[in-house]
Short mmCIF file of C-alpha atoms and ligand atoms in Angstrom, two decimals:
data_model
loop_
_atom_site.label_atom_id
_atom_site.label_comp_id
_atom_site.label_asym_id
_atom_site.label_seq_id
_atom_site.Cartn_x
_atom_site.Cartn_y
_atom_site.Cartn_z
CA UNK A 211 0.00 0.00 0.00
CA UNK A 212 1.52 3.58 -1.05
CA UNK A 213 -0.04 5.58 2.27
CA UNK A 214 -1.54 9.32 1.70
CA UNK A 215 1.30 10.58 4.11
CA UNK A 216 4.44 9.46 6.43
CA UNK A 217 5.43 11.88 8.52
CA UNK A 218 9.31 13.30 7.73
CA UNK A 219 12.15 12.05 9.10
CA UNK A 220 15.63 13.20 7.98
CA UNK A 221 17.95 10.89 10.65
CA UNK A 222 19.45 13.62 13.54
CA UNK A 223 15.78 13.58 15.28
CA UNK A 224 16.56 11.61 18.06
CA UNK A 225 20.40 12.45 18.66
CA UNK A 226 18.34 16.44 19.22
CA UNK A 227 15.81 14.68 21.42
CA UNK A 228 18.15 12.39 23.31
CA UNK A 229 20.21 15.66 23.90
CA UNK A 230 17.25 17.43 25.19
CA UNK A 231 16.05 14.47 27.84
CA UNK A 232 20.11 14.60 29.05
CA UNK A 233 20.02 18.45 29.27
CA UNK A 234 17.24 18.32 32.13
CA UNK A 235 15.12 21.35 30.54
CA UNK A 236 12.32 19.57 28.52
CA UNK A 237 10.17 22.50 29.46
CA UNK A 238 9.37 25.30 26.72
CA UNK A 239 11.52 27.97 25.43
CA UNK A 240 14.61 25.97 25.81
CA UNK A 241 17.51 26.10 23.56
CA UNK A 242 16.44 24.53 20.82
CA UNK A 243 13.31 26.81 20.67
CA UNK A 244 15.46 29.64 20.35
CA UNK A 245 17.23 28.28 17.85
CA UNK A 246 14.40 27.23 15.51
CA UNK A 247 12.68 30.64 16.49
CA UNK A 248 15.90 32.35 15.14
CA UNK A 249 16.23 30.17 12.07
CA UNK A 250 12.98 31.05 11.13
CA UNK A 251 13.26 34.87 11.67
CA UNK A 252 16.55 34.46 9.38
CA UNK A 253 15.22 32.38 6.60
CA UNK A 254 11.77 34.38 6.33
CA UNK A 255 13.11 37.58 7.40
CA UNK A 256 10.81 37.94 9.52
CA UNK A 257 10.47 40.22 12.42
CA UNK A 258 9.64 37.89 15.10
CA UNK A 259 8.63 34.42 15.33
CA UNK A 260 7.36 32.13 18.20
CA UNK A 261 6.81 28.06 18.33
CA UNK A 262 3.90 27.25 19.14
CA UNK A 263 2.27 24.07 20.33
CA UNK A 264 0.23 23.85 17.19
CA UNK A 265 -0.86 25.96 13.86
CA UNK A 266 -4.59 26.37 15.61
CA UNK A 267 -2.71 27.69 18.49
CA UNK A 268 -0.63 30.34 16.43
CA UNK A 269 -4.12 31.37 14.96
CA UNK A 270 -5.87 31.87 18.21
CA UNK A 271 -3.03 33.91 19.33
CA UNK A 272 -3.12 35.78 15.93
CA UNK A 273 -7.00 36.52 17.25
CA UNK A 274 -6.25 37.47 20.52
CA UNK A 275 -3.66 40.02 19.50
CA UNK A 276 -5.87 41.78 17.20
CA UNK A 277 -8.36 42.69 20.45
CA UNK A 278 -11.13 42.95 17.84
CA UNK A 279 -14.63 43.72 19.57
CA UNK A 280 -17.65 41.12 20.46
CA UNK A 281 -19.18 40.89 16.86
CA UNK A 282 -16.75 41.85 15.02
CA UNK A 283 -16.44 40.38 11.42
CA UNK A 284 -13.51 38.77 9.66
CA UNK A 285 -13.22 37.81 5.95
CA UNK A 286 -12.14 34.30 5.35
CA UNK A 287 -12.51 31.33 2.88
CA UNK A 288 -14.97 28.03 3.67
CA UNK A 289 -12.83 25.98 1.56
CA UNK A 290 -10.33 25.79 5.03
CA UNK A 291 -9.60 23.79 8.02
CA UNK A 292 -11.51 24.47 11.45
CA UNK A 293 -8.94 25.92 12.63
CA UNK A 294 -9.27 29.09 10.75
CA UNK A 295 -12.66 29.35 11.69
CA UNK A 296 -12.41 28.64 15.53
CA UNK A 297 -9.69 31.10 16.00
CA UNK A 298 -12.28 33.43 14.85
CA UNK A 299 -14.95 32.20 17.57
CA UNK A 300 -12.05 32.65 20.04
CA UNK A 301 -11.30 36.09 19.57
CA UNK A 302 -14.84 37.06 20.11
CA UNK A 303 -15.33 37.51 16.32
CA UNK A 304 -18.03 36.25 13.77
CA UNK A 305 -16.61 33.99 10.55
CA UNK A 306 -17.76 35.54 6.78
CA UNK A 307 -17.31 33.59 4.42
CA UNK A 308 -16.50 34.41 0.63
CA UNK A 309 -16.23 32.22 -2.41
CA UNK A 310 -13.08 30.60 -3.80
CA UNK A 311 -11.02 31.15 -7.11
CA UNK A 312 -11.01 27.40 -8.91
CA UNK A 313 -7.75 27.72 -10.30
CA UNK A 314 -5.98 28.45 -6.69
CA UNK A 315 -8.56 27.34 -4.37
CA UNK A 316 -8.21 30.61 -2.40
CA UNK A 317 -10.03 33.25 -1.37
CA UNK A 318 -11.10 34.88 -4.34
CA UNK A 319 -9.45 38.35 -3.97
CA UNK A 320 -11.81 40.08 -5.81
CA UNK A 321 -15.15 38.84 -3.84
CA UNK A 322 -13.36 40.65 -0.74
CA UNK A 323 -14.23 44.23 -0.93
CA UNK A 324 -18.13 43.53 -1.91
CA UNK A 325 -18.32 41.49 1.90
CA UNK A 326 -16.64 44.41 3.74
CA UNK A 327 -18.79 46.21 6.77
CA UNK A 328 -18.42 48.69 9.02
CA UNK A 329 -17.86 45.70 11.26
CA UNK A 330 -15.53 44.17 9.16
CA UNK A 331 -12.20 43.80 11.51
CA UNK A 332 -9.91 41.51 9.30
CA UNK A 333 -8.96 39.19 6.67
CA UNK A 334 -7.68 35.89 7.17
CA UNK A 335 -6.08 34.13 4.01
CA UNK A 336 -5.59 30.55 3.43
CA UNK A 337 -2.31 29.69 1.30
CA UNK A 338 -3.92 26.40 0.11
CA UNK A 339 -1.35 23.37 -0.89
CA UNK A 340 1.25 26.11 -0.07
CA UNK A 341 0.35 28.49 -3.28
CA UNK A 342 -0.20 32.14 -2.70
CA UNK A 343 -3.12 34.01 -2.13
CA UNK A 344 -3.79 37.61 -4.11
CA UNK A 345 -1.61 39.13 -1.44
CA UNK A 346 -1.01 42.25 -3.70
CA UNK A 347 -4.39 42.90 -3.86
CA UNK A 348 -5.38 41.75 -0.33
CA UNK A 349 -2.87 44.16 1.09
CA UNK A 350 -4.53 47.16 -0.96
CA UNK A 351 -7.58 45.69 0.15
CA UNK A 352 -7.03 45.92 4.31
CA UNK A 353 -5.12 49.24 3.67
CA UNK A 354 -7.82 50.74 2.43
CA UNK A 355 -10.51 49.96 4.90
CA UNK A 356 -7.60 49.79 7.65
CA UNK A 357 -7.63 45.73 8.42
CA UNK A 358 -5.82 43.49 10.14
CA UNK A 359 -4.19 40.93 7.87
CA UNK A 360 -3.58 37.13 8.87
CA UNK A 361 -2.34 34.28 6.99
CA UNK A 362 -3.00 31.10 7.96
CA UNK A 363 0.56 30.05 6.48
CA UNK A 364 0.10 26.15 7.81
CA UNK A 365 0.57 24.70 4.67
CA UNK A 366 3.10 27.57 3.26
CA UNK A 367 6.04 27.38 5.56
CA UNK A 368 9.14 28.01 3.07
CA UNK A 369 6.98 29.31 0.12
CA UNK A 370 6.87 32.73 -1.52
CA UNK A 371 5.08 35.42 -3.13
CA UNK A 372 7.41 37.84 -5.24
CA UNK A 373 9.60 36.64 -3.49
CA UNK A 374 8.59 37.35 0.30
CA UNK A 375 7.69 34.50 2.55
CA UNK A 376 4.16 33.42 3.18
CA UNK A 377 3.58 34.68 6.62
CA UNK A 378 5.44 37.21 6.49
CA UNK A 379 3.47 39.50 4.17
CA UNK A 380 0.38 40.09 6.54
CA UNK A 381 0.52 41.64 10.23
CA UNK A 382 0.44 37.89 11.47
CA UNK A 383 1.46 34.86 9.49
CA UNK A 384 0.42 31.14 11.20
CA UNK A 385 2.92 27.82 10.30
CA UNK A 386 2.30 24.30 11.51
CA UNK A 387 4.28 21.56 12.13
CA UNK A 388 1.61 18.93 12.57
CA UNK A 389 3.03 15.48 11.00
CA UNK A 390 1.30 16.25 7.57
CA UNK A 391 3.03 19.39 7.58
CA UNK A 392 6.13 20.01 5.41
CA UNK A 393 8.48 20.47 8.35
CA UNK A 394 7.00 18.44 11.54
CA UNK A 395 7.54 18.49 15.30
CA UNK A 396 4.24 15.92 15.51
CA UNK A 397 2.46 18.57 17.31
CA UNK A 398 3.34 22.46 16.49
CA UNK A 399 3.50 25.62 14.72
CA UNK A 400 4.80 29.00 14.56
CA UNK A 401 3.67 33.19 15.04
CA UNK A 402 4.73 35.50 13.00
CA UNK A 403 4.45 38.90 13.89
CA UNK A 404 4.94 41.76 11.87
CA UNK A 405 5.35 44.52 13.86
CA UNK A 406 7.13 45.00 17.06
CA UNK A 407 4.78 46.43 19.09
CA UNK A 408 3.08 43.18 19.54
CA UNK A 409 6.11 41.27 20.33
CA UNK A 410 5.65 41.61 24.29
CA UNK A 411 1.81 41.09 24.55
CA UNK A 412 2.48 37.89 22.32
CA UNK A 413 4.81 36.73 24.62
CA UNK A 414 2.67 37.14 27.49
CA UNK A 415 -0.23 35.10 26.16
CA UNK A 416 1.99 32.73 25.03
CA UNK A 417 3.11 32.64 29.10
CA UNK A 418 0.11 32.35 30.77
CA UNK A 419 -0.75 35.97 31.02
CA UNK A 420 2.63 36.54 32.92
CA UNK A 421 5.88 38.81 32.29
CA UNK A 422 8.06 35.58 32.28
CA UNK A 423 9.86 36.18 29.07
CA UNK A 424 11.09 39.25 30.17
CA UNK A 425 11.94 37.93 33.68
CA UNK A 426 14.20 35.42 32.18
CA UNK A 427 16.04 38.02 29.50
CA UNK A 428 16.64 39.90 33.36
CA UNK A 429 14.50 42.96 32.03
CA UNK A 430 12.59 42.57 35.25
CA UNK A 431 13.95 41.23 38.95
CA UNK A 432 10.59 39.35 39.04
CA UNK A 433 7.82 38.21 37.08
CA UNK A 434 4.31 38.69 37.70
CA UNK A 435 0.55 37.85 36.37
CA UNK A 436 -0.14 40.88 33.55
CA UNK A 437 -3.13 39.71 31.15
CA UNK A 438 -4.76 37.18 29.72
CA UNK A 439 -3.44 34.22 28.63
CA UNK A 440 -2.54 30.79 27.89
CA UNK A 441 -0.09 28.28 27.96
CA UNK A 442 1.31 28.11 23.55
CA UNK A 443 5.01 26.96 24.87
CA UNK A 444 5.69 23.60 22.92
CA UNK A 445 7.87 21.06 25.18
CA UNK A 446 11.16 21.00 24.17
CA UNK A 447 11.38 17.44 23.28
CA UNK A 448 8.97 18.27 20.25
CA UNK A 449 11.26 21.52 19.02
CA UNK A 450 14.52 19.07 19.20
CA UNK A 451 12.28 17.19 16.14
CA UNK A 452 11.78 20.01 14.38
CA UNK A 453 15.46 21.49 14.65
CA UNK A 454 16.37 18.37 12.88
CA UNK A 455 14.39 19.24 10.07
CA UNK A 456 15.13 22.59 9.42
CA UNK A 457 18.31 22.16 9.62
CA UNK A 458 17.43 19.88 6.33
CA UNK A 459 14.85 21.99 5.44
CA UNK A 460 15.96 23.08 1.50
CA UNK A 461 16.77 19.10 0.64
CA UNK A 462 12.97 18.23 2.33
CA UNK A 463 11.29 20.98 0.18
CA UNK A 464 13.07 20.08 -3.24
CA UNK A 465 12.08 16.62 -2.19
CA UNK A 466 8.98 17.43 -2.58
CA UNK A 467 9.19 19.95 -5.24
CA UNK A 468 10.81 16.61 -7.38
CA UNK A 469 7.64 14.55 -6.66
CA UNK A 470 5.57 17.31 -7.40
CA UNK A 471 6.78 18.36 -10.51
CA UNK A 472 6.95 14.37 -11.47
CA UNK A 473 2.96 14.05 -10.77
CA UNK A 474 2.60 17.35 -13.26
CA UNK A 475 4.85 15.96 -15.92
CA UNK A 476 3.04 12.69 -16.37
CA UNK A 477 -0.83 13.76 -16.19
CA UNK A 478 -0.09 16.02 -18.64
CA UNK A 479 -1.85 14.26 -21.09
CA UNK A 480 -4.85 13.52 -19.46
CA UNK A 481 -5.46 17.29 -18.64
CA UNK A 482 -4.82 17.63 -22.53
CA UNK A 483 -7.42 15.20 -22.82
CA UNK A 484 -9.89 17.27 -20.47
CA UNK A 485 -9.86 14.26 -18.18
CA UNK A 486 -8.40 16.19 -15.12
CA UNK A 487 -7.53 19.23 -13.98
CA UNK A 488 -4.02 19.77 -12.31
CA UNK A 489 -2.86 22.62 -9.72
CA UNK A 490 -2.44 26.22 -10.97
CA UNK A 491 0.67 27.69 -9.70
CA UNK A 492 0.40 31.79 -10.83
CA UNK A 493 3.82 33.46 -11.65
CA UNK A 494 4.36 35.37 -8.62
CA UNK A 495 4.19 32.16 -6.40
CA UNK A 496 7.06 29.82 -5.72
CA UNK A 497 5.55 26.99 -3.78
CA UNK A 498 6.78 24.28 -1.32
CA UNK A 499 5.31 21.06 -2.84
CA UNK A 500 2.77 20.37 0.36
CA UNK A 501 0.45 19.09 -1.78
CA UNK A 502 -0.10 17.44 -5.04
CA UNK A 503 -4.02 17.27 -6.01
CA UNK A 504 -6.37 16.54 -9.11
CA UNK A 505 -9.56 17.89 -9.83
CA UNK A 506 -12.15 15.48 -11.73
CA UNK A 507 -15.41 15.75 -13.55
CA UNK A 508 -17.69 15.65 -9.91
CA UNK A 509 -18.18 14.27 -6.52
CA UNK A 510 -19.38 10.31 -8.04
CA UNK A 511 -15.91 10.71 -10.29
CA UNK A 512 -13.77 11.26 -7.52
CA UNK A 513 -15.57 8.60 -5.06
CA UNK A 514 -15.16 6.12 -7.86
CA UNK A 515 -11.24 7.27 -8.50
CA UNK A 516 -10.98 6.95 -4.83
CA UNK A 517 -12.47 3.52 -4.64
CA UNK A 518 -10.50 2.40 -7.78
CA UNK A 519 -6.75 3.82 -6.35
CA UNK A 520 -7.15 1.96 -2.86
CA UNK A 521 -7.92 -1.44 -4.93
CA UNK A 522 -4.66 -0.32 -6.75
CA UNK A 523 -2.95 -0.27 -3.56
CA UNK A 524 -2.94 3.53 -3.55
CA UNK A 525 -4.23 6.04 -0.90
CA UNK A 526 -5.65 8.99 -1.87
CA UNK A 527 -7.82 11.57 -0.22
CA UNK A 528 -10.29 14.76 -0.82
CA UNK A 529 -10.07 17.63 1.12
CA UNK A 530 -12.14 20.02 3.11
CA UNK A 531 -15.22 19.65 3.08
CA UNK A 532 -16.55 23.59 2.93
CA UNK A 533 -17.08 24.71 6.73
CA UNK A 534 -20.07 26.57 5.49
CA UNK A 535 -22.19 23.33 5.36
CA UNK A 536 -20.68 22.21 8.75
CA UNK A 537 -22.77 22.63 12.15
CA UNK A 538 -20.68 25.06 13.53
CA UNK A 539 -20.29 26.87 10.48
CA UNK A 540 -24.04 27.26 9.58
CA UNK A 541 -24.33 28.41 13.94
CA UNK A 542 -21.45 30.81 14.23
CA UNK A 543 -20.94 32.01 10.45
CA UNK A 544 -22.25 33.76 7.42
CA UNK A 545 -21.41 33.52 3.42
CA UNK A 546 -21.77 37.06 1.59
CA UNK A 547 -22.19 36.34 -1.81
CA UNK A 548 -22.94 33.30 -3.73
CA UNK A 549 -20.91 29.94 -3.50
CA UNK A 550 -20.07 29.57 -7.08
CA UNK A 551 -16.82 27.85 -6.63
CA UNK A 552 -16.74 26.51 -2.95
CA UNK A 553 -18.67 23.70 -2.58
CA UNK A 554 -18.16 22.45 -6.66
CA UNK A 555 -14.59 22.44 -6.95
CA UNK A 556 -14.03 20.90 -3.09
CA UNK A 557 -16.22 17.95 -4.56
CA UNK A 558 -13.85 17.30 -7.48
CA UNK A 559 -10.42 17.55 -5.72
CA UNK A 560 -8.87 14.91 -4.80
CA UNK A 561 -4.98 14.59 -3.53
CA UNK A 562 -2.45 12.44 -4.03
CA UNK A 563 0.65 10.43 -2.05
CA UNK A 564 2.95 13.09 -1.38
CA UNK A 565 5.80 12.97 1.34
CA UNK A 566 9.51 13.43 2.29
CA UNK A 567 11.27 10.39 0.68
CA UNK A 568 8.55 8.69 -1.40
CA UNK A 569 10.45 7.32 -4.05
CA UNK A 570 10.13 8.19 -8.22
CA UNK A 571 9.19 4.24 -8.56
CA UNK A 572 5.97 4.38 -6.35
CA UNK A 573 5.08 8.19 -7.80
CA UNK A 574 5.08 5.94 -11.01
CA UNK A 575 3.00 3.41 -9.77
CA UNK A 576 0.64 5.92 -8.58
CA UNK A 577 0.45 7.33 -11.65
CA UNK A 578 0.21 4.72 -13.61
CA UNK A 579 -2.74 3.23 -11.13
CA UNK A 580 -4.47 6.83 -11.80
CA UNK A 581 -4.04 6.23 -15.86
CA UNK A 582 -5.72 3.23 -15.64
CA UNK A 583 -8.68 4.52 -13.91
CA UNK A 584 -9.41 6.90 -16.80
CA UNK A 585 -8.65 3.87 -19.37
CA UNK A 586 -11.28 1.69 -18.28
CA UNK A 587 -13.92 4.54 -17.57
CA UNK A 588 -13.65 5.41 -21.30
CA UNK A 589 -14.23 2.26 -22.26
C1 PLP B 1416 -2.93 22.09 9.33
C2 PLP B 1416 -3.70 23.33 9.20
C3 PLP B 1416 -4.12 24.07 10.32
C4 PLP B 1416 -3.95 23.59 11.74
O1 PLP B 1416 -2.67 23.33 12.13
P1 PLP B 1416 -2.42 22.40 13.44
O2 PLP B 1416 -0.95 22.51 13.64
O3 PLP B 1416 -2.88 21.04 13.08
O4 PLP B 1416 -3.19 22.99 14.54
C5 PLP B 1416 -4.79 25.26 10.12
N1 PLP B 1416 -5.05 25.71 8.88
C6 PLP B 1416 -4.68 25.03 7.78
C7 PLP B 1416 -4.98 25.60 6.43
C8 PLP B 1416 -4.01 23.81 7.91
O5 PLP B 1416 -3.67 23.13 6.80
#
């Protein structure tokens, strides 16, 4: 069987961890959280960034940092994870919802300014399978009406747009090092924060509403309770994962860019054909390879490619389903506009095996499996 995803391993994981159990300080905010905190600043140049114990947790602290009013509204996508959507809740704020783009998958850019209110507070974007939003036009967008940009980055970590790395284009940017992540610590993720002026509240959610951060930099001779908060501070014996694979983290990504790029080659032909649709990557975005997806005729196509690929040996899996039809979403959430794009093009997507280390033979196989699925249907 050719699995949907194993998480990445590169070889100096445990050596960090057994390191980390020896040092005695398997607490947060050790050493090796200030190094991958540093590596990240350096490699995304980005102001400031904080581990996290998970990419929901980076959003929620995203939320809490904006101290947006009870009722508030913020602009996102339903084609998303829950995540993006809960933060929301948890800053006090109410979800809108606008329509996709079906060559991206993103928040169509230019379906933003029509859902805009005098409640409006902010914009989250999703970087879906790691390829850039509109973020020209989403910037001019939020400067305009004065909103707080986010980007839910989880899927974008070492990606760009014009060059500039997702997350670091909005106010906050939100990574995540789950195990289907590009770069995993099992559980985790990242803040990045723009500007400084948020750097010390940040820390003090991120320390259970406490001055602690400072305390141990000896900025204060004690620490104290300040605000609210919670407790973000991933253990170190996670971070000593991750350090080990961002120290490898340009071989992981062209790993993945290889596999990528060897999925696109071969289904050329059957796109040709108008048998499937394959990822649009605009010019201004170089991606990371997270994901690798197809989009077929409908929902019955894609159960019976499904179906057909796991007899073949092969798993492969759709996506979100849009939070708009969810419980929580039709309680807590609106959709301005109409769903042209959402709930169509989610039915018809469908990914494939793509990981750190999967080998050109079984991408073959896989394709080859996926070719013979469109073979017999024509027949
Ligand atoms: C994975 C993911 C998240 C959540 O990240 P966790 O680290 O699992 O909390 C949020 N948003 C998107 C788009 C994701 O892909």
């Amino acid at each position: 069987m050719i699995t949907f995803n194993v998480p990445p391993f590169v070889g100096d994981e445990l050596k960090y961890i057994e390191q980390t159990v020896k040092s005695r300080k398997i607490s947060g905010d050790g050493s090796f959280t200030k190094k991958c905190n540093a590596w990240l600043e350096n490699t995304f140049r980005a102001q400031k960034v904080l581990l996290t114990t998970s990419g929901t947790s980076a959003l929620d602290m995203a939320m809490l940092l904006c101290k947006f009013q009870a009722g508030d509204e913020v602009i996102l996508p339903s084609y998303t994870f829950s995540s993006t959507a809960t933060s929301i809740l948890v800053g006090g704020g109410v979800p809108v919802f606008v329509d996709i783009r079906p060559d991206t998958m993103n928040i169509d850019e230019r379906k933003i300014e029509a859902a805009i209110t005098e409640r409006t507070y902010a914009i989250v974007v999703v970087h879906y399978a790691g390829v850039a939003c509109e973020m020209d036009s989403i910037t001019d967008i939020a400067r305009r009406y004065a909103l707080t940009v986010i980007e839910d980055a989880a899927q974008g970590v070492g990606s760009t747009y014009n060059g500039q790395a997702l997350g670091t284009i909005g106010d906050f940017g939100c990574y995540s090092f789950h195990e289907t992540k590009n770069f995993s610590m099992g559980e985790g993720g990242a803040l990045v924060i723009k500007n400084p002026d948020f750097n010390e509240r940040a820390e003090i959610l991120r320390e259970k509403g406490t001055n602690r951060s400072k305390f141990f930099r000896g900025q204060i001779d004690k620490y104290t309770w300040v605000d609210v908060g919670d407790s973000y501070l991933p253990s170190e014996i996670n971070v000593a994962y991750l350090w080990a694979q961002l120290q490898r983290a340009d071989e992981i990504t062209h790993d993945r860019l290889t596999t990528w790029r060897r999925y696109y080659d071969a289904f050329q032909t059957l796109a040709a054909a108008g048998k499937v649709e394959l990822p649009t990557v605009p010019a201004a975005c170089q991606h990371n390879g997270h994901m690798f997806y197809l989009k077929l005729k409908d929902l019955s196509e894609r159960t019976k490619f499904i179906d057909h690929m796991r007899a073949e040996g092969v798993h492969c899996v759709f996506h979100y389903v849009p939070l708009r039809s969810a419980p929580a979403g039709q309680k807590y959430c609106r959709f301005h506009g109409e769903d042209i794009f959402t709930t169509r093009e989610s039915e018809r997507l469908v990914r494939l095996p793509l990981y750190y280390g999967l080998s050109a033979e079984d991408v073959d196989y896989v394709v080859a499996a996926a070719k013979k699925f469109f073979r017999e249907e024509s027949r």
